Structure formats: C-alpha cells, structure tokens
Short mmCIF file of C-alpha atoms and ligand atoms in Angstrom, two decimals:
data_model
loop_
_atom_site.label_atom_id
_atom_site.label_comp_id
_atom_site.label_asym_id
_atom_site.label_seq_id
_atom_site.Cartn_x
_atom_site.Cartn_y
_atom_site.Cartn_z
CA MET M 1 -3.74 -17.70 21.92
CA THR M 2 -7.50 -16.99 21.08
CA MET M 3 -9.16 -13.45 20.39
CA ARG M 4 -12.96 -14.21 20.24
CA SER M 5 -15.46 -11.92 18.91
CA ASP M 6 -17.12 -9.66 21.33
CA ARG M 7 -19.54 -7.24 20.59
CA SER M 8 -19.73 -5.63 23.94
CA ARG M 9 -16.08 -3.77 22.90
CA GLY M 10 -19.18 -1.33 21.53
CA THR M 11 -17.49 -1.06 18.01
CA SER M 12 -19.91 -3.68 15.35
CA ASN M 13 -19.82 -4.44 11.66
CA PRO M 14 -22.15 -2.47 9.81
CA VAL M 15 -21.36 -4.66 6.09
CA PRO M 16 -25.02 -5.19 5.67
CA ALA M 17 -26.12 -8.59 6.87
CA ARG M 18 -26.06 -11.05 4.06
CA SER M 19 -26.90 -14.88 4.55
CA ALA M 20 -24.32 -16.94 5.68
CA HIS M 21 -23.71 -20.06 3.16
CA GLY M 22 -22.47 -22.28 6.50
CA GLY M 23 -19.31 -23.87 6.79
CA GLN M 24 -15.86 -22.48 8.09
CA ALA M 25 -13.65 -20.41 6.04
CA VAL M 26 -10.03 -20.06 6.92
CA VAL M 27 -7.79 -17.17 6.64
CA LEU M 28 -3.98 -17.19 6.60
CA GLY M 29 -2.69 -14.30 8.24
CA ALA M 30 -4.04 -11.19 10.48
CA SER M 31 -2.50 -8.44 8.80
CA ILE M 32 -4.42 -5.89 6.33
CA ALA M 33 -5.43 -8.49 4.09
CA GLY M 34 -6.50 -11.25 5.98
CA LEU M 35 -8.39 -8.58 8.33
CA THR M 36 -10.23 -7.01 5.86
CA ALA M 37 -11.21 -10.51 3.63
CA ALA M 38 -12.35 -11.92 7.31
CA THR M 39 -14.64 -9.12 7.67
CA VAL M 40 -16.49 -10.11 4.24
CA LEU M 41 -16.28 -13.84 5.14
CA SER M 42 -18.29 -13.16 8.50
CA CYS M 43 -21.41 -12.46 6.31
CA HIS M 44 -20.94 -15.38 4.26
CA TYR M 45 -19.70 -18.02 6.66
CA ASP M 46 -20.54 -19.58 10.24
CA HIS M 47 -17.21 -19.11 11.69
CA VAL M 48 -14.07 -17.82 9.98
CA VAL M 49 -10.97 -18.56 11.59
CA VAL M 50 -7.99 -16.19 11.15
CA LEU M 51 -4.64 -17.91 11.52
CA ASP M 52 -1.56 -15.80 12.17
CA ARG M 53 2.21 -16.80 13.76
CA ASP M 54 2.68 -13.31 15.13
CA GLN M 55 1.59 -12.22 18.47
CA LEU M 56 -0.76 -9.52 17.97
CA PRO M 57 -0.29 -6.27 20.28
CA GLU M 58 -3.53 -5.12 22.18
CA ARG M 59 -2.73 -1.51 21.62
CA PRO M 60 -1.15 -0.31 18.61
CA GLY M 61 1.99 -1.69 18.67
CA ASN M 62 4.98 -2.48 16.22
CA ARG M 63 5.11 -6.67 15.96
CA ARG M 64 7.51 -8.97 14.64
CA GLU M 65 6.18 -10.10 11.44
CA THR M 66 5.35 -6.85 9.58
CA PRO M 67 8.74 -5.38 9.93
CA GLN M 68 7.04 -2.90 7.58
CA ASP M 69 4.62 -1.07 10.39
CA ARG M 70 8.28 0.94 11.39
CA HIS M 71 7.53 2.84 7.91
CA ALA M 72 5.24 5.50 6.18
CA HIS M 73 2.40 3.73 5.09
CA ALA M 74 0.01 5.70 3.11
CA LEU M 75 -3.67 5.25 2.99
CA LEU M 76 -5.23 6.44 -0.89
CA ALA M 77 -8.52 7.98 -1.12
CA SER M 78 -9.84 4.77 -2.55
CA GLY M 79 -8.60 2.54 0.16
CA ARG M 80 -9.87 4.84 2.93
CA ASP M 81 -13.49 4.73 0.60
CA ALA M 82 -13.39 0.87 0.98
CA LEU M 83 -12.49 0.91 4.91
CA GLU M 84 -15.88 2.43 5.53
CA ILE M 85 -17.81 0.25 3.40
CA LEU M 86 -16.27 -1.85 5.75
CA PHE M 87 -16.03 -0.33 8.82
CA SER M 88 -18.52 2.21 8.96
CA GLY M 89 -17.01 5.58 10.53
CA PHE M 90 -13.46 4.36 10.10
CA THR M 91 -12.12 7.66 9.59
CA GLU M 92 -13.56 9.06 12.79
CA GLU M 93 -12.37 6.57 14.59
CA LEU M 94 -8.46 7.07 12.93
CA VAL M 95 -9.33 11.16 13.91
CA ALA M 96 -10.11 9.99 17.70
CA GLN M 97 -6.93 7.82 17.53
CA GLY M 98 -5.02 10.88 16.26
CA ALA M 99 -5.03 10.59 12.55
CA LEU M 100 -4.75 14.19 10.38
CA CYS M 101 -7.57 14.83 7.37
CA GLY M 102 -7.00 17.26 4.69
CA ASP M 103 -6.94 17.51 0.98
CA ALA M 104 -4.69 15.26 -1.08
CA ALA M 105 -3.51 18.39 -2.93
CA ALA M 106 -4.03 21.49 -0.54
CA ASN M 107 -2.52 19.95 2.50
CA GLY M 108 -0.18 17.68 1.24
CA ARG M 109 3.00 19.15 -0.72
CA TYR M 110 4.43 17.10 -3.68
CA TRP M 111 8.17 17.98 -5.74
CA GLN M 112 8.61 15.80 -8.14
CA ALA M 113 10.29 16.15 -11.34
CA GLY M 114 12.12 19.07 -10.32
CA GLY M 115 9.12 21.22 -9.03
CA TRP M 116 6.07 21.38 -6.35
CA ARG M 117 3.07 20.21 -7.72
CA ARG M 118 -0.11 22.78 -7.29
CA THR M 119 -1.44 23.36 -4.45
CA GLU M 120 -5.24 24.19 -4.94
CA PRO M 121 -8.01 21.22 -3.05
CA ALA M 122 -8.40 18.27 -5.32
CA GLY M 123 -11.02 17.07 -3.35
CA VAL M 124 -9.60 13.88 -2.79
CA PRO M 125 -9.18 13.21 1.17
CA LEU M 126 -5.78 12.92 2.88
CA VAL M 127 -5.54 10.83 5.70
CA SER M 128 -2.18 10.53 7.23
CA THR M 129 -1.60 8.28 10.76
CA THR M 130 1.28 5.53 11.43
CA ARG M 131 0.80 2.05 10.05
CA THR M 132 0.35 0.64 13.64
CA ALA M 133 -2.67 2.78 14.62
CA LEU M 134 -4.65 1.76 11.80
CA GLU M 135 -3.86 -1.91 11.67
CA TYR M 136 -4.60 -1.59 15.40
CA ALA M 137 -8.27 0.00 14.50
CA ILE M 138 -8.89 -2.39 11.43
CA ARG M 139 -8.35 -5.26 14.28
CA ARG M 140 -10.61 -3.88 17.10
CA ARG M 141 -13.49 -3.93 14.19
CA VAL M 142 -12.46 -7.46 13.51
CA VAL M 143 -12.10 -8.51 16.69
CA ALA M 144 -15.67 -7.47 17.52
CA LEU M 145 -17.80 -9.32 14.63
CA ARG M 146 -19.73 -12.36 16.07
CA GLY M 147 -18.11 -15.58 14.36
CA VAL M 148 -14.47 -14.43 13.78
CA GLU M 149 -11.97 -15.58 16.01
CA ILE M 150 -8.47 -15.02 15.49
CA ARG M 151 -5.68 -17.42 16.78
CA GLN M 152 -2.64 -15.93 17.25
CA GLN M 153 0.81 -17.42 17.61
CA THR M 154 -1.01 -20.13 15.03
CA THR M 155 1.85 -20.87 12.23
CA VAL M 156 0.51 -22.48 9.46
CA THR M 157 3.09 -25.10 7.58
CA GLY M 158 1.19 -26.20 4.05
CA LEU M 159 -2.92 -26.80 2.66
CA CYS M 160 -4.73 -29.64 2.51
CA GLY M 161 -6.81 -31.26 -0.69
CA THR M 162 -5.95 -32.31 -4.01
CA ALA M 163 -4.46 -30.59 -6.94
CA THR M 164 -8.38 -29.27 -7.87
CA GLY M 165 -9.92 -28.11 -4.58
CA ILE M 166 -8.06 -26.77 -1.13
CA THR M 167 -10.16 -28.60 1.75
CA GLY M 168 -8.15 -26.94 4.77
CA VAL M 169 -4.84 -25.96 5.97
CA ARG M 170 -2.20 -27.55 8.01
CA LEU M 171 -0.52 -25.98 11.44
CA ALA M 172 3.02 -26.34 12.53
CA GLY M 173 2.70 -29.57 15.57
CA GLY M 174 0.54 -31.29 12.74
CA ASP M 175 -3.37 -30.52 13.53
CA VAL M 176 -5.34 -29.75 10.27
CA VAL M 177 -8.39 -27.18 10.00
CA ASP M 178 -10.68 -27.78 7.74
CA ALA M 179 -12.00 -25.21 5.80
CA ALA M 180 -14.81 -24.48 3.24
CA LEU M 181 -12.36 -21.62 1.64
CA VAL M 182 -8.97 -21.02 2.18
CA VAL M 183 -7.72 -17.14 2.08
CA ASP M 184 -4.31 -16.80 1.91
CA ALA M 185 -2.81 -13.31 3.32
CA THR M 186 0.32 -14.14 4.24
CA GLY M 187 1.82 -11.54 2.87
CA ARG M 188 5.04 -10.81 0.01
CA ARG M 189 6.74 -13.25 2.06
CA HIS M 190 4.19 -16.44 1.52
CA ARG M 191 5.43 -20.00 1.20
CA SER M 192 2.64 -20.51 -0.45
CA ASP M 193 3.69 -21.73 -4.32
CA GLN M 194 5.94 -24.26 -1.85
CA TRP M 195 2.73 -25.44 -0.44
CA LEU M 196 0.74 -25.24 -3.38
CA SER M 197 3.24 -27.82 -5.79
CA GLU M 198 3.21 -30.07 -2.66
CA LEU M 199 -0.45 -30.70 -3.72
CA GLY M 200 0.13 -31.10 -7.82
CA CYS M 201 -1.04 -27.58 -8.75
CA GLU M 202 -0.41 -25.58 -11.15
CA LEU M 203 1.60 -22.70 -9.81
CA PRO M 204 1.30 -18.87 -11.31
CA ARG M 205 3.73 -17.40 -13.56
CA THR M 206 5.48 -14.44 -11.45
CA ALA M 207 6.54 -10.59 -13.02
CA GLY M 208 8.38 -7.91 -11.54
CA ALA M 209 11.25 -5.22 -11.10
CA THR M 210 14.29 -5.05 -8.98
CA VAL M 211 14.44 -2.05 -7.65
CA ASP M 212 16.89 -2.43 -4.55
CA LEU M 213 14.67 0.04 -1.98
CA MET M 214 15.96 0.94 0.78
CA TYR M 215 13.42 2.96 3.48
CA ALA M 216 14.95 4.10 6.99
CA THR M 217 11.96 5.82 8.87
CA GLN M 218 12.26 7.99 12.35
CA LEU M 219 9.37 9.47 14.50
CA LEU M 220 9.95 12.95 15.93
CA ARG M 221 8.23 14.88 18.74
CA ARG M 222 5.89 17.12 16.89
CA ARG M 223 5.34 20.65 18.55
CA ARG M 224 1.87 22.38 18.27
CA GLY M 225 1.63 25.13 15.72
CA ASP M 226 4.06 22.76 13.45
CA VAL M 227 1.20 22.47 11.43
CA SER M 228 -0.39 26.01 11.67
CA ASP M 229 -0.11 26.13 7.66
CA GLY M 230 -2.19 22.76 7.28
CA ILE M 231 0.80 20.67 5.40
CA VAL M 232 0.23 17.79 6.79
CA GLY M 233 2.92 15.69 5.13
CA GLN M 234 5.69 16.35 2.74
CA ILE M 235 7.00 14.07 -0.40
CA ILE M 236 10.45 14.91 -1.90
CA ALA M 237 10.17 12.33 -4.35
CA SER M 238 13.16 10.61 -6.17
CA THR M 239 13.50 11.10 -9.69
CA PRO M 240 15.57 8.99 -12.13
CA SER M 241 18.54 10.47 -12.12
CA ILE M 242 18.89 10.80 -8.43
CA GLY M 243 17.33 8.04 -7.27
CA ARG M 244 16.33 8.58 -3.88
CA GLY M 245 13.69 10.29 -1.85
CA GLY M 246 12.11 11.24 1.50
CA LEU M 247 8.87 12.41 3.40
CA MET M 248 7.04 13.50 6.62
CA MET M 249 3.96 13.37 8.07
CA ALA M 250 2.12 14.23 10.93
CA VAL M 251 0.95 11.52 12.42
CA ASP M 252 -0.59 10.63 15.10
CA GLY M 253 0.48 10.72 18.46
CA ASP M 254 2.06 14.05 18.12
CA ARG M 255 4.77 12.99 16.32
CA TRP M 256 5.86 13.33 12.73
CA LEU M 257 7.12 10.26 10.88
CA VAL M 258 10.22 10.62 8.09
CA THR M 259 10.61 8.41 6.21
CA LEU M 260 13.98 7.70 3.31
CA ALA M 261 14.48 5.97 0.56
CA GLY M 262 17.19 5.41 -2.24
CA TYR M 263 17.26 2.42 -4.57
CA HIS M 264 19.71 0.82 -6.13
CA GLY M 265 22.38 1.02 -3.77
CA ALA M 266 21.72 4.78 -2.51
CA HIS M 267 20.25 3.53 0.78
CA PRO M 268 19.63 5.87 3.79
CA PRO M 269 22.13 5.33 6.79
CA ALA M 270 20.37 3.96 10.16
CA ASP M 271 22.77 6.50 12.23
CA GLN M 272 21.41 9.50 12.99
CA ALA M 273 24.19 11.32 11.68
CA GLY M 274 23.85 9.71 8.44
CA PHE M 275 20.27 9.95 8.55
CA GLU M 276 20.93 13.58 8.48
CA ALA M 277 23.69 13.98 5.68
CA PHE M 278 21.09 11.78 3.47
CA ALA M 279 18.40 14.26 4.12
CA ARG M 280 20.40 17.03 3.05
CA THR M 281 21.12 15.44 -0.06
CA LEU M 282 17.69 15.86 -1.27
CA PRO M 283 16.68 18.75 -3.87
CA GLN M 284 14.24 20.56 -1.10
CA PRO M 285 15.83 21.21 2.26
CA ALA M 286 11.92 20.45 4.76
CA ILE M 287 12.77 17.48 5.25
CA ALA M 288 16.65 17.97 6.69
CA ASP M 289 15.36 20.98 8.47
CA LEU M 290 12.33 19.15 10.37
CA LEU M 291 15.57 16.53 11.62
CA GLY M 292 17.95 19.38 12.38
CA ARG M 293 14.95 21.03 15.17
CA ALA M 294 12.72 18.27 16.28
CA GLU M 295 13.62 15.47 18.80
CA PRO M 296 13.91 12.22 17.90
CA VAL M 297 11.53 9.47 19.77
CA THR M 298 12.76 6.51 18.33
CA ALA M 299 15.55 5.13 16.64
CA ILE M 300 16.37 4.78 13.05
CA ALA M 301 14.67 1.87 11.66
CA ARG M 302 15.53 0.52 8.27
CA ILE M 303 14.04 -2.40 6.06
CA ARG M 304 15.36 -2.98 2.21
CA TYR M 305 12.75 -4.05 -0.50
CA LEU M 306 14.22 -5.89 -3.19
CA ALA M 307 11.50 -6.89 -5.13
CA SER M 308 7.76 -6.07 -6.60
CA LYS M 309 6.16 -9.65 -7.58
CA ARG M 310 2.69 -9.77 -9.17
CA ARG M 311 1.75 -13.27 -9.42
CA TYR M 312 -0.83 -14.22 -12.24
CA PHE M 313 -3.13 -16.64 -11.18
CA GLU M 314 -6.02 -15.44 -13.46
CA GLN M 315 -3.73 -16.75 -16.38
CA LEU M 316 -4.27 -20.54 -14.52
CA ARG M 317 -6.74 -22.55 -16.61
CA ARG M 318 -8.03 -24.42 -13.40
CA PRO M 319 -6.96 -22.57 -10.51
CA PRO M 320 -7.54 -24.48 -7.49
CA ALA M 321 -11.34 -24.07 -6.11
CA SER M 322 -11.56 -23.54 -2.43
CA TYR M 323 -8.48 -21.42 -2.12
CA LEU M 324 -7.84 -17.21 -2.89
CA ALA M 325 -4.04 -15.44 -2.37
CA ILE M 326 -5.05 -12.06 -1.15
CA GLY M 327 -3.38 -8.72 -0.58
CA ASP M 328 0.95 -8.99 -0.60
CA ALA M 329 0.27 -12.82 -1.29
CA LEU M 330 -0.88 -11.84 -4.51
CA CYS M 331 0.49 -8.81 -5.96
CA SER M 332 3.35 -6.75 -3.51
CA PHE M 333 4.42 -3.28 -5.12
CA ASN M 334 7.35 -1.22 -4.70
CA PRO M 335 5.95 0.44 -1.39
CA ILE M 336 7.23 3.77 -2.45
CA TYR M 337 3.36 4.06 -3.87
CA GLY M 338 1.69 2.99 -0.77
CA GLN M 339 -0.78 1.03 -2.51
CA GLY M 340 -0.74 -2.42 -0.40
CA ILE M 341 -3.05 -1.73 1.91
CA SER M 342 -6.31 0.20 -0.17
CA VAL M 343 -5.56 -3.10 -3.27
CA ALA M 344 -6.24 -5.22 0.22
CA ALA M 345 -9.08 -3.31 1.16
CA LEU M 346 -10.23 -3.24 -2.34
CA GLU M 347 -10.04 -6.81 -2.99
CA ALA M 348 -11.86 -7.39 0.04
CA ASN M 349 -15.17 -5.63 -0.80
CA ALA M 350 -14.55 -7.31 -4.50
CA LEU M 351 -14.59 -10.92 -2.57
CA GLY M 352 -17.51 -10.08 -0.43
CA ARG M 353 -19.41 -8.83 -4.28
CA LEU M 354 -18.01 -12.21 -5.88
CA LEU M 355 -19.44 -14.79 -3.10
CA ASP M 356 -22.80 -12.60 -2.90
CA ARG M 357 -23.05 -13.81 -6.72
CA HIS M 358 -22.09 -16.94 -6.79
CA GLY M 359 -22.86 -18.27 -4.01
CA ALA M 360 -19.54 -20.08 -2.36
CA ALA M 361 -15.98 -20.54 -3.32
CA THR M 362 -16.62 -22.78 -6.46
CA GLY M 363 -13.74 -23.56 -9.32
CA ALA M 364 -16.19 -20.86 -11.15
CA MET M 365 -15.97 -18.17 -8.28
CA VAL M 366 -12.23 -18.38 -8.17
CA ARG M 367 -11.29 -18.24 -11.41
CA ASP M 368 -14.14 -15.13 -11.47
CA TRP M 369 -12.08 -13.59 -8.51
CA TYR M 370 -8.45 -13.62 -10.16
CA ALA M 371 -10.10 -12.28 -13.18
CA THR M 372 -11.82 -9.52 -11.74
CA VAL M 373 -9.07 -8.57 -9.44
CA ALA M 374 -6.55 -8.43 -12.01
CA LYS M 375 -8.34 -6.35 -14.33
CA ALA M 376 -9.94 -3.72 -11.95
CA ILE M 377 -7.76 -3.62 -8.60
CA VAL M 378 -4.32 -5.12 -9.27
CA GLY M 379 -3.88 -4.25 -12.86
CA PRO M 380 -4.27 -0.53 -12.61
CA ALA M 381 -2.02 -0.03 -9.11
CA TRP M 382 0.86 -2.60 -11.12
CA GLU M 383 0.42 -0.18 -14.27
CA LEU M 384 1.24 2.73 -12.59
CA ALA M 385 4.08 1.52 -10.27
CA ALA M 386 5.58 -0.18 -12.86
CA GLY M 387 5.46 3.00 -14.76
CA ALA M 388 8.02 4.83 -12.16
CA ASP M 389 9.80 2.11 -11.40
CA TRP M 390 11.02 1.13 -14.97
CA ALA M 391 12.19 4.62 -15.02
CA LEU M 392 14.97 3.98 -12.79
CA PRO M 393 17.83 3.03 -15.51
CA ALA M 394 19.24 0.06 -13.05
CA THR M 395 15.69 -1.46 -12.63
CA THR M 396 15.78 -5.38 -13.70
CA GLY M 397 13.39 -7.90 -14.29
CA ASP M 398 10.04 -7.83 -16.61
CA ARG M 399 10.42 -5.55 -18.49
CA PRO M 400 6.99 -4.69 -19.71
CA ARG M 401 6.65 -3.40 -23.63
CA GLY M 402 6.56 -0.19 -24.31
CA MET M 403 7.82 1.51 -21.37
CA ALA M 404 10.05 4.47 -23.04
CA LEU M 405 6.78 5.61 -23.86
CA ARG M 406 5.10 5.55 -20.90
CA THR M 407 8.51 6.70 -18.88
CA TRP M 408 8.28 9.97 -21.53
CA TYR M 409 5.28 10.75 -21.10
CA ALA M 410 4.25 10.10 -17.39
CA ARG M 411 7.57 13.15 -17.55
CA GLN M 412 4.96 15.34 -19.05
CA VAL M 413 2.16 14.67 -16.66
CA LEU M 414 4.50 15.68 -13.50
CA LEU M 415 5.75 18.37 -15.45
CA ALA M 416 2.42 19.55 -16.17
CA THR M 417 1.19 19.05 -12.18
CA HIS M 418 3.57 21.72 -11.55
CA VAL M 419 1.50 24.63 -13.74
CA ASP M 420 -1.69 23.19 -14.10
CA SER M 421 -4.00 21.83 -11.31
CA ASP M 422 -6.47 20.03 -13.09
CA ILE M 423 -4.03 18.28 -14.24
CA ASN M 424 -2.75 18.05 -10.75
CA ALA M 425 -5.95 16.80 -9.64
CA LEU M 426 -6.18 13.82 -11.91
CA LEU M 427 -3.07 13.11 -11.13
CA ILE M 428 -4.08 12.75 -7.29
CA ARG M 429 -7.25 10.62 -8.52
CA VAL M 430 -4.81 8.06 -10.53
CA HIS M 431 -2.62 7.60 -7.36
CA HIS M 432 -4.77 7.40 -5.26
CA LEU M 433 -7.04 4.28 -7.43
CA MET M 434 -10.26 6.78 -7.84
CA ALA M 435 -9.38 6.86 -11.78
CA PRO M 436 -7.40 4.57 -13.80
CA PRO M 437 -4.25 5.48 -15.56
CA SER M 438 -5.98 5.60 -19.00
CA THR M 439 -7.66 8.59 -17.68
CA LEU M 440 -4.36 10.71 -18.47
CA LEU M 441 -4.62 10.28 -21.93
CA ARG M 442 -7.76 12.01 -22.60
CA PRO M 443 -6.02 15.60 -21.66
CA VAL M 444 -2.65 14.78 -23.76
CA LEU M 445 -2.93 18.06 -25.77
CA ARG M 446 -3.28 20.25 -21.86
CA VAL M 447 -0.68 17.80 -20.67
CA LEU M 448 1.85 18.66 -23.07
CA ARG M 449 0.70 22.30 -23.46
CA ALA M 450 1.18 22.64 -19.34
CA ALA M 451 4.28 20.72 -19.32
CA ARG M 452 5.97 22.92 -21.50
CA ARG M 453 4.74 26.37 -19.77
CA ALA M 454 6.87 24.52 -16.68
CA ARG M 455 9.71 23.75 -18.39
CA ARG M 456 9.91 27.08 -19.64
CA ALA M 457 8.78 28.26 -16.27
CA ALA M 458 12.04 26.09 -15.33
CA SER M 459 14.60 27.71 -17.40
CA ALA M 460 13.32 31.57 -16.97
CA PRO M 461 16.33 33.07 -14.41
CA SER M 462 13.89 33.59 -11.45
CA GLY M 463 12.51 29.96 -12.20
CA HIS M 464 11.54 28.31 -8.56
CA HIS M 465 12.44 24.88 -9.55
CA ASP M 466 15.91 25.65 -9.98
CA ILE M 467 16.89 24.63 -6.06
CA ARG M 468 20.60 23.82 -5.21
CA GLY M 469 21.17 23.36 -9.23
CA ARG M 470 20.29 20.09 -9.37
CA CYS M 471 16.71 20.20 -10.77
CA LYS M 472 17.20 21.26 -14.05
CA GLU M 473 18.49 18.48 -15.36
CA ASP M 474 14.64 16.61 -14.27
CA VAL M 475 12.75 19.69 -15.56
CA GLY M 476 14.84 19.94 -18.48
CA SER M 477 14.94 16.52 -19.92
CA GLY M 478 11.58 15.74 -20.68
C1 LIG A 1 8.60 -0.58 3.48
C2 LIG A 1 7.24 -0.65 3.19
C3 LIG A 1 6.19 -0.06 3.03
C4 LIG A 1 4.93 0.46 2.92
N1 LIG A 1 4.31 1.29 2.69
C5 LIG A 1 3.23 1.10 2.52
C6 LIG A 1 2.09 2.25 2.25
O1 LIG A 1 2.41 3.03 2.39
N2 LIG A 1 1.14 2.30 1.68
C7 LIG A 1 0.28 0.57 2.07
O2 LIG A 1 -0.77 1.36 1.23
N3 LIG A 1 0.83 -0.11 2.15
C8 LIG A 1 2.10 -0.35 1.88
N4 LIG A 1 3.11 -1.26 1.68
C9 LIG A 1 2.63 -2.65 2.01
C10 LIG A 1 1.51 -3.10 3.01
O3 LIG A 1 2.62 -2.84 4.21
C11 LIG A 1 0.79 -3.91 2.88
O4 LIG A 1 0.52 -3.66 1.46
C12 LIG A 1 -0.55 -4.79 4.09
O5 LIG A 1 0.18 -4.29 5.30
C13 LIG A 1 -0.62 -5.59 3.70
O6 LIG A 1 -0.35 -7.15 3.20
P1 LIG A 1 -0.62 -8.20 4.06
O7 LIG A 1 -1.56 -7.89 5.01
O8 LIG A 1 -1.32 -8.93 2.87
O9 LIG A 1 0.54 -9.05 4.64
P2 LIG A 1 1.55 -8.54 5.65
O10 LIG A 1 1.20 -7.21 6.24
O11 LIG A 1 2.85 -8.92 5.00
O12 LIG A 1 0.89 -9.37 6.60
C14 LIG A 1 1.09 -11.23 6.31
C15 LIG A 1 0.73 -11.49 7.62
O13 LIG A 1 0.68 -13.10 7.83
C16 LIG A 1 0.81 -13.57 8.67
N5 LIG A 1 1.67 -14.75 8.26
C17 LIG A 1 2.63 -15.17 7.44
N6 LIG A 1 2.88 -16.44 6.88
C18 LIG A 1 2.26 -16.90 8.23
C19 LIG A 1 2.10 -18.23 8.02
N7 LIG A 1 3.09 -19.66 7.59
N8 LIG A 1 1.18 -18.97 9.26
C20 LIG A 1 0.45 -18.18 10.06
N9 LIG A 1 0.46 -16.47 9.85
C21 LIG A 1 1.93 -16.32 8.91
C22 LIG A 1 2.32 -12.86 9.24
O14 LIG A 1 2.75 -12.80 10.60
C23 LIG A 1 1.44 -11.28 8.81
O15 LIG A 1 0.96 -10.72 9.70
C24 LIG A 1 4.65 -1.03 2.52
C25 LIG A 1 5.48 -2.31 2.54
C26 LIG A 1 7.06 -2.24 3.16
C27 LIG A 1 7.20 -3.40 3.21
#
C-alpha cells in the first residue's frame, strides 16, 4: 500500500528549496524520526522512499508497531522549534487538532525532590497533546511532500552493499530497493546490528542503564472548566527513595491523559482498582483525585521499558558510507525525560545542514553526522537522562564516572527550584534541551544557597513540603 505525495491536501513543505543532489534516498521507519528525516531528504534527493512494516492510520490513531503511542509524550520546546522549522505553522495545526499550549513553568506544575517547583513563567512554551495527534500531524505534512513516497506494510529484512558502503535495502519477499543513502529510523527495537554485521561492518559500542520502568496509562473525559486555573499538566516526579511517579496532562479530544510509572519492579497495575491505588501512593493527591472523579474513556494500557541504550557510531573509524542511524535507533532514552521526539526532530534538521555542507552522504559526511549529533544533540540529552537514572540505587549497566557528585548537585538544583524562579527557569530550559546541562553549573553558589533555603522551609513546622509525612526524607537528605 502506497501513500503518494499530494500537494492538494493544502499543506505544503516550507523548508527552503535547496538544489537536489538527485538519486533516491530510502528511510526505514515512518515514525517520527523517519518522517522528519524524509522531510529534509526531500530537499536533497529526487525521490525519497519511506518504508514501514506497520499499517499507518488515516486519522490520529494507535498502531501496532509503536505501542508507546498510548502513553504520555512530552514535546520539548527545542523539539517544537525544530518541528516548526520543518513544518511552518505546526504548533497552530496541533492547536487546531485540540492541543493545549502555555508556559512550561506557569501552566505546568512539578512536584520534585519533595516540593513544588516555582510557577513564575519561564518563557519556555508548553504544548500538550497525544502522541497519536502529533505523529498524525507530522505524517500529514510528509504525505503532502513532492517526491516522498510512504510504503506501509513493507518490512525491511537487511541492508545491501559492502562493509564500506551501503547501496540499498532488502525487503521481506526478496525485493531490493536501491538507495544513494539509507536512513535507519527503525526505533529502539532495530535489527541493524545484525544487518550491519552480515555485511562485515564494524559495530558501534553500546552503553545503557537498566531501569526496568513500567508505564500504565489511561485517557479520561475532561469537563469544561477542568483547566480553568490554567494548569494543563502536573507531574509528580519519582524520587530515588520512592521510585514511582505520575503525570496528568490535558490533551486533544477534551481528555485527560494519566500516566503512572514505577521503576525496578514498583510497577503500576493494569486493573482500575490497582491503578487508582497506585496513584494514591504518590506523595501528592492530584492524580488520585482526578481518577476518583473523571470518567475513563479507555482501558489502562501498559508498556515496559527495560533499558536506555546509546550506540556510539561516532567512535567507529570507518562507519559505512551512505548509511545513518537516527532517532531511537541511534539512542533510546529513558522515556520519563520526554526527549526522543525532540531529539529526532533536532537530528533531522542537523541532517539537512550536513547534506547542505557535504553535498552527498559520503564517508566524510557520515562521520561528520555522527560526531555532530553526538556532541550537540544526543550527548547533552543522554547526560541529563543518565544523571537521573543513576540516582536510582537499583539501576544497573554502564555507570558513567563521577555520578555521585552529579546526582548530589542535581538534587541541589531541584531543591533550589522550590524557592528560586530563575533557577527553575534555567532548569526548564536545560530539560527542554534549549541549554546544555553545563549551564546549571554557572550559578553554583546561588543554587546551593537556594537549596539551603528550601531545606529550611521544608523543616519549618508549617513547611508546605511535608505532605503525608513522606517527603521530608527527599528534601532533607541532600
Ligand atoms: C513508553 C514511552 C514513552 C515515551 N515518551 C516520550 C515522551 O514523553 N517524549 C518524547 O519525545 N519521546 C518519548 N518516547 C520516545 C518516542 O516514542 C520516540 O523517541 C519517538 O517515537 C521517535 O522514535 P523513532 O521514530 O526513532 O522510532 P519508533 O517510534 O519506535 O518507530 C520505529 C518505526 O520503524 C518501523 N520499523 C521497525 N522495524 C522495521 C522494519 N524491519 N521494516 C520496516 N519498518 C520497521 C516501525 O513500524 C515504526 O513505525 C517514549 C517512548 C516510550 C517507549
């Protein structure tokens, strides 16, 4: 089944026209990384073929090969900006589909490290919508691109070429699709290590952290007036001592999306009573209260995420020319930090810039791609996520050096966000990948002073942090 480009749908690609280098590029995977990559490739290749083994819905809807699409998906401000570059007017389109917008600090509330973070505006945009609406909006734009063809229900079974250069892909059934460039966006369950080793390619080193995270999610009806206070989302973050958390977000279709999550065996159940009981174990009652009053519109869906995984292609001496891994196939982040979509969109923009510079996917371009992405996009996001994953005592895997100090400082920053709105805004910018994590080191004295103030406020008799007698431990142990 083929979806051909069709400009008559009224959506056009606003990426500045560039000269095409000709030939055919093939993208493996029509999820967010594949679709955003195809968008930039359409400016460089005469023909872009996107192959996906799934059936892609004609409207926003769940699909089999992306089971995560039933669960909460944050769109970071950096990702939103990257998508706006690719698809001008994208945010407006999401809003027209029912997304809610606001400021990440003023319209989102975060309970972290035993207290509420400040709520003064941070100047960082928040867009709250479902993953299915987001993917649909992207797919709609890509389907409308001239020269892009999406072939669904088409399974890739291997790569063609040699250890030094990839020339195409093999499909189930034996057909071969030739390509001047293959972009592998087959996600975190990719098979490309096997595909590359079949051609004798050197495989990248991998590293990761086993967190054994379970998500359980339900959509509920949102009544008029439910967000009259302007709060479109609340996060009750997990802490090292609790190892579980949850969030509620107002999303398209006048619905609330509630996701509960637990690490290392503290898994939220899939039955209604167990789900609600789990919500009641969180240190703040907002989510449990919502579950108690709102009408469910879906069953509870669960997904288990065992481990984050990064592939270090940038360390290979000679990665094969004409092949790039992108999105989750390059690095799968612990989903709790909401980074995957935004990283994929940032990577797509970087791919466009590098093809501009190099002209074609030569060996030099491929090396440049992996080095650039590792330094500017994946590296900083990985550092943030790993920092929090390793704060959990039961996490296993490739523990980076210096984690004890980093975990301690990250905790001081979180405490500081309870009392200092500038530090809160800075942390939001870092979490949204708008500033590198190292930015948080600059105001070190201010952070430490503010953290001390927060601890004092929490231990005062009327301290607002000491809710249900459970959180002093999280505030006080810094
Ligand atoms: C529970 C959970 C929650 C998440 N929450 C967030 C969040 O809050 N914010 C965020 O930004 N990110 C989040 N993520 C990550 C996010 O879903 C991904 O980063 C995003 O989908 C981009 O992934 P991708 O396109 O690289 O791969 P995927 O979305 O996994 O898509 C891979 C595609 O490749 C296709 N494919 C695979 N193998 C083949 C083959 N052999 N032949 C043909 N097609 C194939 C599949 O059908 C699929 O369409 C979450 C992930 C999980 C698991």
